Short mmCIF file of C-alpha atoms in Angstrom, two decimals:
data_model
loop_
_atom_site.label_atom_id
_atom_site.label_comp_id
_atom_site.label_asym_id
_atom_site.label_seq_id
_atom_site.Cartn_x
_atom_site.Cartn_y
_atom_site.Cartn_z
CA MET A 1 16.12 95.28 -97.04
CA GLN A 2 17.21 95.38 -100.68
CA LYS A 3 15.74 98.87 -101.12
CA GLY A 4 17.83 100.09 -98.20
CA LEU A 5 21.06 97.97 -99.41
CA SER A 6 20.53 99.54 -102.75
CA LEU A 7 20.36 103.39 -101.50
CA LEU A 8 23.55 102.37 -99.07
CA ILE A 9 25.43 101.31 -102.55
CA LEU A 10 23.99 104.24 -104.47
CA PHE A 11 24.99 106.70 -101.38
CA PHE A 12 28.53 105.02 -101.33
CA PHE A 13 29.15 105.68 -105.39
CA LEU A 14 27.56 109.20 -105.38
CA ASN A 15 30.31 110.13 -102.30
CA VAL A 16 33.04 108.36 -104.37
CA SER A 17 32.31 110.26 -107.68
CA LEU A 18 31.82 113.23 -105.55
CA SER A 19 35.23 112.71 -103.95
CA CYS A 20 36.68 112.27 -107.34
CA LEU A 21 35.05 115.34 -108.69
CA PHE A 22 36.68 117.07 -106.43
CA ALA A 23 40.06 115.28 -106.55
CA MET A 24 40.13 116.32 -110.01
CA GLN A 25 39.46 120.14 -109.32
CA LYS A 26 42.80 122.01 -109.87
CA LEU A 27 43.29 124.33 -106.97
CA SER A 28 45.09 126.75 -105.06
CA PRO A 29 45.65 125.72 -101.31
CA LEU A 30 42.82 126.12 -99.45
CA ALA A 31 40.92 127.54 -102.19
CA PRO A 32 37.40 126.40 -102.55
CA PRO A 33 36.13 125.18 -105.75
CA PRO A 34 34.87 128.04 -107.82
CA ASP A 35 31.24 129.06 -108.47
CA TRP A 36 31.62 129.43 -112.58
CA SER A 37 27.79 130.19 -112.50
CA LYS A 38 28.66 133.35 -110.54
CA LEU A 39 30.37 134.86 -114.08
CA ASP A 40 27.01 134.78 -115.54
CA GLN A 41 26.06 138.00 -114.68
CA PHE A 42 28.78 139.32 -116.92
CA GLN A 43 27.64 137.36 -120.48
CA GLU A 44 27.59 139.68 -123.31
CA THR A 45 29.03 142.79 -120.75
CA ILE A 46 32.53 142.90 -122.82
CA THR A 47 33.45 143.23 -126.60
CA LYS A 48 36.09 140.73 -127.81
CA ASP A 49 38.58 143.69 -128.34
CA GLU A 50 38.13 144.83 -124.71
CA PHE A 51 38.55 141.36 -123.69
CA VAL A 52 41.68 140.83 -125.44
CA GLN A 53 43.42 143.86 -124.38
CA LEU A 54 42.83 143.44 -120.93
CA ILE A 55 44.27 140.04 -121.06
CA ASN A 56 47.28 141.02 -122.80
CA THR A 57 48.08 144.02 -121.14
CA ILE A 58 47.21 143.67 -117.79
CA TYR A 59 46.09 140.18 -116.92
CA SER A 60 48.42 137.62 -118.65
CA PRO A 61 50.96 139.54 -120.85
CA ASN A 62 52.85 136.71 -121.20
CA GLY A 63 50.06 135.06 -123.26
CA SER A 64 49.59 132.00 -120.33
CA PHE A 65 45.92 132.63 -120.42
CA TRP A 66 45.73 131.97 -124.04
CA ARG A 67 46.98 128.25 -123.70
CA TYR A 68 43.63 127.49 -121.71
CA THR A 69 41.16 129.16 -124.27
CA ILE A 70 39.60 129.04 -127.63
CA ILE A 71 37.91 132.35 -128.97
CA ASN A 72 35.31 131.47 -131.72
CA GLY A 73 33.36 134.44 -133.01
CA ASN A 74 31.92 136.13 -130.13
CA GLU A 75 32.66 133.12 -127.44
CA VAL A 76 35.47 132.58 -125.41
CA THR A 77 35.72 128.66 -123.98
CA ILE A 78 37.94 128.36 -120.91
CA TYR A 79 39.60 124.86 -120.16
CA SER A 80 41.16 123.57 -117.34
CA ASP A 81 43.48 121.76 -119.46
CA ILE A 82 46.13 122.93 -122.22
CA GLU A 83 44.93 120.08 -124.20
CA HIS A 84 41.32 121.65 -124.00
CA ASN A 85 39.84 118.43 -122.91
CA GLU A 86 38.06 119.72 -119.68
CA LEU A 87 35.57 122.19 -120.13
CA LEU A 88 35.22 124.86 -117.31
CA TYR A 89 32.99 127.90 -118.90
CA ARG A 90 31.73 129.58 -121.84
CA LEU A 91 31.65 133.17 -121.95
CA ARG A 92 29.43 135.41 -124.45
CA LEU A 93 31.41 138.36 -125.72
CA ALA A 94 29.10 141.50 -127.33
CA PRO A 95 29.17 141.85 -130.95
CA ASP A 96 29.66 145.44 -130.85
CA SER A 97 29.90 148.32 -128.23
CA GLU A 98 26.07 149.10 -129.26
CA SER A 99 24.88 145.90 -128.13
CA GLN A 100 27.08 145.35 -125.12
CA VAL A 101 25.18 144.88 -121.92
CA PRO A 102 25.55 147.16 -119.14
CA LEU A 103 27.25 145.78 -115.93
CA LYS A 104 25.66 145.64 -112.74
CA ALA A 105 28.42 147.32 -110.47
CA ASN A 106 30.30 149.79 -112.39
CA TRP A 107 33.30 150.88 -110.21
CA ILE A 108 33.98 154.12 -112.64
CA SER A 109 30.23 155.58 -112.96
CA ASN A 110 28.68 154.38 -110.20
CA ILE A 111 31.12 155.06 -107.08
CA LYS A 112 29.07 158.16 -106.20
CA THR A 113 25.47 156.76 -105.58
CA ARG A 114 25.10 157.23 -102.14
CA GLY A 115 23.92 159.89 -100.03
CA GLU A 116 24.38 163.56 -101.09
CA GLY A 117 27.49 163.38 -103.30
CA PRO A 118 31.10 165.01 -102.49
CA THR A 119 31.13 168.89 -101.40
CA GLU A 120 34.17 171.31 -101.59
CA THR A 121 34.88 170.14 -97.77
CA LYS A 122 34.08 166.59 -97.92
CA PRO A 123 35.32 165.56 -101.33
CA LEU A 124 34.78 161.92 -100.33
CA LYS A 125 31.60 161.93 -99.13
CA GLY A 126 29.54 158.81 -100.22
CA PHE A 127 32.79 156.38 -100.93
CA LEU A 128 32.92 153.37 -98.75
CA ILE A 129 36.67 152.52 -98.48
CA CYS A 130 38.10 149.57 -97.08
CA LEU A 131 41.57 149.71 -95.06
CA ASP A 132 43.49 146.27 -94.95
CA PRO A 133 46.63 146.82 -92.53
CA GLY A 134 49.19 144.06 -93.80
CA HIS A 135 50.05 141.18 -91.73
CA ILE A 136 48.74 139.90 -88.15
CA GLY A 137 51.50 141.18 -85.77
CA GLY A 138 51.58 140.60 -81.96
CA GLN A 139 52.68 136.96 -80.88
CA TRP A 140 52.31 135.91 -84.61
CA ALA A 141 54.85 138.93 -86.02
CA LYS A 142 58.21 136.74 -85.92
CA MET A 143 56.39 133.39 -87.05
CA GLU A 144 55.40 136.17 -89.97
CA GLU A 145 59.07 137.13 -90.43
CA ARG A 146 57.78 140.72 -90.26
CA TYR A 147 59.72 141.42 -87.00
CA PHE A 148 63.27 142.65 -86.17
CA GLN A 149 65.52 144.64 -83.90
CA ILE A 150 68.84 146.04 -84.10
CA GLY A 151 70.70 146.13 -80.73
CA SER A 152 68.85 147.86 -78.11
CA ASP A 153 66.50 150.14 -80.55
CA PRO A 154 62.71 149.25 -80.49
CA PRO A 155 61.83 146.14 -82.45
CA VAL A 156 60.30 147.14 -85.82
CA ILE A 157 57.08 145.17 -86.20
CA GLU A 158 55.60 145.53 -89.55
CA ALA A 159 51.76 145.02 -88.53
CA GLU A 160 52.24 147.67 -86.24
CA LEU A 161 53.50 149.94 -88.65
CA ASN A 162 51.00 149.34 -90.87
CA MET A 163 48.22 149.55 -88.38
CA ASN A 164 50.11 153.02 -87.49
CA VAL A 165 49.60 154.44 -90.80
CA CYS A 166 45.63 152.95 -91.21
CA ARG A 167 44.51 154.47 -87.92
CA ARG A 168 46.03 157.81 -89.30
CA ALA A 169 44.35 157.35 -92.49
CA ALA A 170 41.03 156.47 -91.29
CA HIS A 171 41.05 159.91 -89.96
CA PHE A 172 42.04 161.70 -92.70
CA LEU A 173 39.50 159.75 -95.19
CA GLU A 174 36.78 160.50 -92.57
CA ASP A 175 37.34 163.83 -92.52
CA ALA A 176 37.14 164.08 -96.41
CA GLY A 177 34.00 162.56 -96.02
CA ALA A 178 34.19 158.55 -96.58
CA LYS A 179 33.05 155.93 -94.62
CA VAL A 180 35.78 153.87 -93.60
CA VAL A 181 35.76 150.13 -92.88
CA TRP A 182 38.21 147.83 -91.78
CA THR A 183 39.49 144.16 -92.00
CA LYS A 184 41.00 144.40 -88.97
CA LYS A 185 41.84 146.72 -85.87
CA ASN A 186 43.97 144.54 -83.64
CA PHE A 187 46.47 142.20 -83.73
CA GLU A 188 44.84 138.99 -83.64
CA PRO A 189 44.39 136.63 -86.71
CA VAL A 190 41.23 136.99 -88.49
CA THR A 191 40.88 133.21 -89.58
CA GLU A 192 40.12 131.13 -86.82
CA LEU A 193 42.54 128.34 -88.53
CA ARG A 194 45.90 127.83 -86.42
CA PRO A 195 48.86 125.81 -87.94
CA ALA A 196 47.73 122.88 -86.40
CA ASN A 197 44.62 122.74 -88.44
CA LEU A 198 46.75 123.33 -91.17
CA ARG A 199 49.09 119.95 -91.21
CA ALA A 200 47.28 117.90 -93.55
CA ASP A 201 47.12 120.90 -96.28
CA ALA A 202 50.80 120.99 -95.55
CA LEU A 203 51.27 117.50 -96.14
CA ALA A 204 49.41 117.65 -99.33
CA LEU A 205 51.71 120.28 -100.69
CA LEU A 206 54.93 118.29 -99.37
CA PHE A 207 53.81 115.32 -100.83
CA PRO A 208 51.45 115.92 -103.72
CA PHE A 209 52.21 112.66 -105.40
CA GLU A 210 51.81 110.44 -102.28
CA ASN A 211 48.52 108.82 -100.97
CA GLN A 212 47.77 110.82 -98.01
CA GLU A 213 46.22 107.94 -96.07
CA SER A 214 49.28 106.04 -96.40
CA LEU A 215 51.46 108.45 -94.88
CA PRO A 216 52.91 108.17 -91.41
CA ASP A 217 51.66 110.20 -88.65
CA ARG A 218 55.33 111.00 -87.81
CA PHE A 219 58.10 111.99 -89.67
CA SER A 220 62.36 112.91 -88.87
CA ASP A 221 62.55 115.78 -87.06
CA GLU A 222 63.89 117.66 -90.52
CA ILE A 223 60.74 116.64 -92.12
CA GLU A 224 58.28 117.92 -89.25
CA LYS A 225 59.93 120.95 -89.08
CA LYS A 226 59.41 121.60 -92.92
CA ILE A 227 55.70 120.13 -92.01
CA LEU A 228 55.32 122.99 -89.44
CA LEU A 229 56.73 125.72 -91.53
CA THR A 230 54.55 125.11 -94.28
CA ALA A 231 51.32 124.93 -92.15
CA GLU A 232 52.51 128.13 -90.38
CA ARG A 233 52.78 130.01 -94.05
CA LEU A 234 49.44 128.41 -94.73
CA PHE A 235 48.18 130.14 -91.64
CA TYR A 236 49.47 133.74 -92.12
CA ARG A 237 50.09 134.07 -95.96
CA ASN A 238 47.02 131.87 -96.75
CA ALA A 239 44.07 131.43 -94.46
CA GLU A 240 44.34 134.84 -93.34
CA ILE A 241 44.01 136.61 -96.63
CA ARG A 242 41.02 134.41 -96.90
CA ALA A 243 39.49 135.00 -94.30
CA ARG A 244 39.98 138.95 -94.52
CA ALA A 245 38.41 138.53 -98.38
CA GLU A 246 35.26 137.32 -96.95
CA ILE A 247 34.54 140.56 -95.01
CA VAL A 248 35.61 142.90 -97.76
CA ASN A 249 33.66 140.71 -100.29
CA ARG A 250 30.55 140.87 -97.86
CA ILE A 251 31.04 144.70 -97.29
CA ASN A 252 31.70 145.13 -101.19
CA PRO A 253 33.56 148.42 -100.61
CA ASP A 254 34.36 150.87 -103.75
CA LEU A 255 37.90 150.65 -102.93
CA THR A 256 40.10 148.78 -100.60
CA ILE A 257 43.85 149.74 -99.60
CA CYS A 258 46.25 147.49 -98.51
CA VAL A 259 48.96 148.99 -96.63
CA HIS A 260 52.50 147.88 -96.13
CA PHE A 261 56.02 148.69 -95.60
CA ASN A 262 58.64 147.30 -97.50
CA ALA A 263 62.37 145.98 -96.92
CA ASP A 264 65.61 144.73 -98.64
CA LYS A 265 67.21 142.03 -98.39
CA TRP A 266 69.58 141.58 -95.77
CA SER A 267 71.00 139.05 -92.95
CA ASP A 268 69.56 137.14 -90.00
CA HIS A 269 71.16 139.38 -87.37
CA PRO A 270 71.38 142.78 -88.70
CA THR A 271 73.16 145.90 -87.38
CA ARG A 272 72.75 149.51 -88.26
CA LYS A 273 75.57 149.41 -90.45
CA GLU A 274 74.00 146.96 -92.65
CA LEU A 275 70.99 149.38 -93.30
CA VAL A 276 70.35 149.94 -97.17
CA PRO A 277 70.79 153.52 -98.31
CA GLN A 278 67.89 154.36 -99.91
CA SER A 279 63.99 152.98 -99.99
CA LYS A 280 62.31 152.36 -103.21
CA LEU A 281 58.65 152.29 -103.59
CA VAL A 282 55.68 150.76 -105.49
CA ILE A 283 51.97 150.03 -105.57
CA PHE A 284 50.64 146.49 -106.98
CA VAL A 285 47.31 146.18 -109.00
CA ASN A 286 46.18 142.52 -109.70
CA GLY A 287 47.32 140.96 -112.82
CA ASN A 288 50.43 139.34 -114.62
CA TYR A 289 48.97 135.83 -113.89
CA SER A 290 51.80 133.35 -114.51
CA GLU A 291 51.90 130.17 -116.35
CA GLU A 292 52.33 128.32 -112.68
CA GLU A 293 49.10 130.20 -111.23
CA LEU A 294 47.10 129.54 -114.31
CA VAL A 295 47.27 125.74 -113.82
CA PHE A 296 44.83 126.09 -111.32
CA ASP A 297 40.89 126.72 -111.84
CA ASP A 298 40.52 128.98 -108.76
CA GLN A 299 42.94 131.32 -110.20
CA LYS A 300 41.81 131.24 -113.69
CA TRP A 301 38.01 132.29 -112.13
CA ASP A 302 39.92 134.49 -110.39
CA LEU A 303 41.54 136.48 -113.26
CA LEU A 304 38.13 136.47 -114.96
CA TYR A 305 36.09 137.91 -112.39
CA LYS A 306 38.39 140.61 -111.71
CA LEU A 307 38.77 141.18 -115.65
CA LEU A 308 34.90 141.06 -116.41
CA SER A 309 34.05 143.67 -113.29
CA ARG A 310 36.47 146.11 -114.66
CA THR A 311 38.21 146.47 -111.33
CA SER A 312 41.51 147.27 -113.39
CA VAL A 313 40.64 150.96 -114.27
CA PRO A 314 40.28 152.23 -110.90
CA GLU A 315 42.88 150.19 -109.40
CA VAL A 316 45.23 151.91 -112.20
CA GLU A 317 44.03 155.29 -111.63
CA VAL A 318 44.36 155.61 -107.91
CA SER A 319 47.66 153.80 -107.58
CA GLU A 320 48.88 156.18 -109.99
CA ALA A 321 47.43 159.10 -107.93
CA VAL A 322 48.96 157.99 -104.70
CA SER A 323 51.91 157.09 -106.28
CA LYS A 324 52.41 160.54 -107.60
CA GLU A 325 51.60 161.85 -103.93
CA MET A 326 54.51 159.38 -102.81
CA GLU A 327 57.02 161.04 -105.41
CA VAL A 328 56.01 164.95 -104.35
CA VAL A 329 56.60 163.71 -100.62
CA TRP A 330 59.14 161.21 -100.49
CA ASN A 331 61.03 161.70 -103.95
CA TYR A 332 62.22 158.05 -103.35
CA PRO A 333 62.91 155.92 -106.74
CA PRO A 334 60.46 153.33 -108.04
CA GLU A 335 61.46 149.96 -107.75
CA ASN A 336 62.92 147.98 -110.71
CA TYR A 337 61.51 144.80 -111.59
CA ASN A 338 63.31 144.21 -115.16
CA ASN A 339 64.59 140.65 -113.95
CA TRP A 340 61.63 139.57 -112.01
CA SER A 341 58.79 138.03 -114.17
CA THR A 342 56.36 138.15 -111.44
CA ALA A 343 55.61 141.89 -111.56
CA TYR A 344 54.95 143.72 -114.64
CA LYS A 345 54.92 147.48 -115.42
CA ILE A 346 51.62 148.67 -116.57
CA GLY A 347 50.16 152.29 -116.78
CA LYS A 348 52.07 155.77 -117.11
CA SER A 349 53.56 155.92 -113.64
CA PRO A 350 56.99 154.19 -113.39
CA TYR A 351 55.70 153.02 -109.40
CA VAL A 352 52.66 151.13 -110.53
CA PHE A 353 53.17 147.15 -111.38
CA ALA A 354 50.58 144.64 -111.86
CA ARG A 355 50.88 141.32 -109.75
CA ASN A 356 48.90 138.12 -108.61
CA LEU A 357 48.92 139.03 -104.94
CA LEU A 358 46.45 136.64 -103.26
CA ALA A 359 44.79 139.45 -101.36
CA ASN A 360 44.67 142.00 -104.66
CA ARG A 361 43.40 138.69 -106.39
CA ILE A 362 40.48 137.48 -103.97
CA TYR A 363 39.08 140.63 -102.51
CA HIS A 364 36.80 141.44 -105.44
CA CYS A 365 36.36 145.21 -105.39
CA PRO A 366 39.13 147.63 -106.46
CA VAL A 367 42.48 146.94 -104.60
CA VAL A 368 45.52 149.05 -104.37
CA PHE A 369 48.57 147.59 -102.66
CA VAL A 370 50.82 149.98 -101.40
CA GLU A 371 54.38 149.09 -100.27
CA GLY A 372 55.65 152.12 -97.80
CA PRO A 373 59.34 152.87 -97.57
CA TYR A 374 62.06 150.35 -96.34
CA MET A 375 61.94 149.63 -93.09
CA ASN A 376 65.58 148.72 -93.04
CA ALA A 377 66.89 151.54 -95.00
CA VAL A 378 68.93 154.59 -93.60
CA ASP A 379 66.32 157.18 -95.05
CA ALA A 380 63.33 155.17 -93.06
CA TYR A 381 64.58 153.26 -90.26
CA ASP A 382 65.04 156.28 -87.25
CA ARG A 383 61.77 157.65 -88.31
CA ILE A 384 60.21 154.42 -87.88
CA ILE A 385 61.79 153.50 -84.35
CA ALA A 386 60.84 157.01 -83.35
CA GLY A 387 56.97 155.57 -83.69
CA ASP A 388 53.89 158.02 -84.36
CA TYR A 389 53.40 161.40 -82.67
CA ASP A 390 52.20 164.56 -83.51
CA GLY A 391 53.66 167.68 -84.76
CA ASN A 392 57.33 167.55 -85.70
CA LYS A 393 60.53 165.65 -83.97
CA ASN A 394 64.03 166.47 -84.71
CA ILE A 395 65.39 163.21 -86.06
CA ASN A 396 69.04 163.20 -87.26
CA GLY A 397 68.97 167.02 -86.71
CA LYS A 398 65.80 167.19 -89.27
CA SER A 399 62.29 168.61 -87.84
CA LEU A 400 60.04 166.09 -89.31
CA LYS A 401 56.35 164.78 -88.92
CA SER A 402 55.44 161.11 -88.25
CA ILE A 403 56.20 159.01 -90.96
CA PHE A 404 53.04 157.11 -90.54
CA VAL A 405 51.14 160.53 -90.57
CA GLU A 406 53.15 161.30 -93.88
CA TYR A 407 52.04 157.94 -95.13
CA ALA A 408 48.38 158.41 -94.45
CA GLU A 409 48.33 162.10 -95.79
CA ILE A 410 49.95 160.35 -99.16
CA ILE A 411 47.03 157.71 -99.51
CA THR A 412 44.14 160.27 -98.66
CA GLN A 413 45.49 163.01 -101.03
CA GLY A 414 45.91 160.40 -103.46
CA VAL A 415 42.37 158.73 -103.37
CA ILE A 416 40.95 162.68 -103.21
CA SER A 417 42.98 163.68 -106.43
CA TRP A 418 41.43 160.63 -108.09
CA ALA A 419 37.83 160.84 -106.75
CA THR A 420 37.75 164.45 -107.81
CA SER A 421 39.18 163.80 -111.52
CA LYS A 422 36.82 161.62 -112.26
CA GLU A 423 34.65 162.29 -115.02
CA GLY A 424 30.43 162.24 -113.47
CA ILE A 425 31.10 162.99 -110.20
CA VAL A 426 30.25 166.34 -109.30
CA VAL A 427 31.30 168.19 -106.62
CA GLN A 428 28.39 170.13 -105.05
CA GLN A 429 28.68 174.06 -104.15
#
């Protein structure tokens, strides 16, 4: 009896301790606690100079990352807090390039290790490419705020536009020899969670300093509306992307392409007169972690994993190759984010920016996040509502191919141009 009681007391305190430990974790919404031991594979795989250069030019150009770290010789110590009291991890840096441990997965030189390799007619043979059509669509499109309709025109549902592009791109990429996989092929969520499952998470976000167990079961109608809206956003902006990440990270493709259309701000009930005059284009790669984001330990881990696995090199190179095709085909200007700290200009192309999006952060492979023309721009709207089609169609007096075909061709040609330009990737005759 005494022994049983002792075990019960031990079990109780162990659970309390584990609960306290979990509560102490500074985690983003729905993020699992990071496994820091998974970074052990990167010990001594990077020199101090390269590590510092990648932090300062891509991942934390505002310097926020350094508030959580101490570099002492060839060791980087990462802390949870800026006071450096809560140790998270120690990373050993290579003393020099000669003693640097080779990466197990090198996205640059080892992309071409499958099968017979590329040929003149199959320049992407051996590549595994994942297509990630943005948003859910279907019955969820209005909840996602990715739906609008002008008068009696066909509705514009971004998830359907993205899917059209991916279907075309899959065909073109496969014709070029690539193996194509998807995060989703329909208009249903990948995640099994629904807004109703995320009420507790929504409450924790809305009332972070309250004892969650003491909160009432029901609030005023106004607060209940905020709770529902927060739970819905956690569903489609967070849980959905995390479910897709499980697919991507299990497959481990050479490259993931996130396909989206963009839009400019306008009213809740738009008319054709409100269409903006011109689209602008942008491609995002992972980086530019803000001070507010690096408060979270999981985002510190994500930054380090992306940096240490060197995904930035192919991400920037593929993005620049795709943006070059965009400029040639569409000739739309790049986005201008001079007054928006969330995006940071990197690389040579004016179209490529570093931004810490959930998808390009937690997908562990190289990720290119492409934003196509504005859905509500004069130069794209009529082509969008014309739908997808083969051949050419007369649109506003011009004979034009489907905008979805064009978008898919831009992506495919960009990837081919990048792949065939890489040193060490030999095209067989």
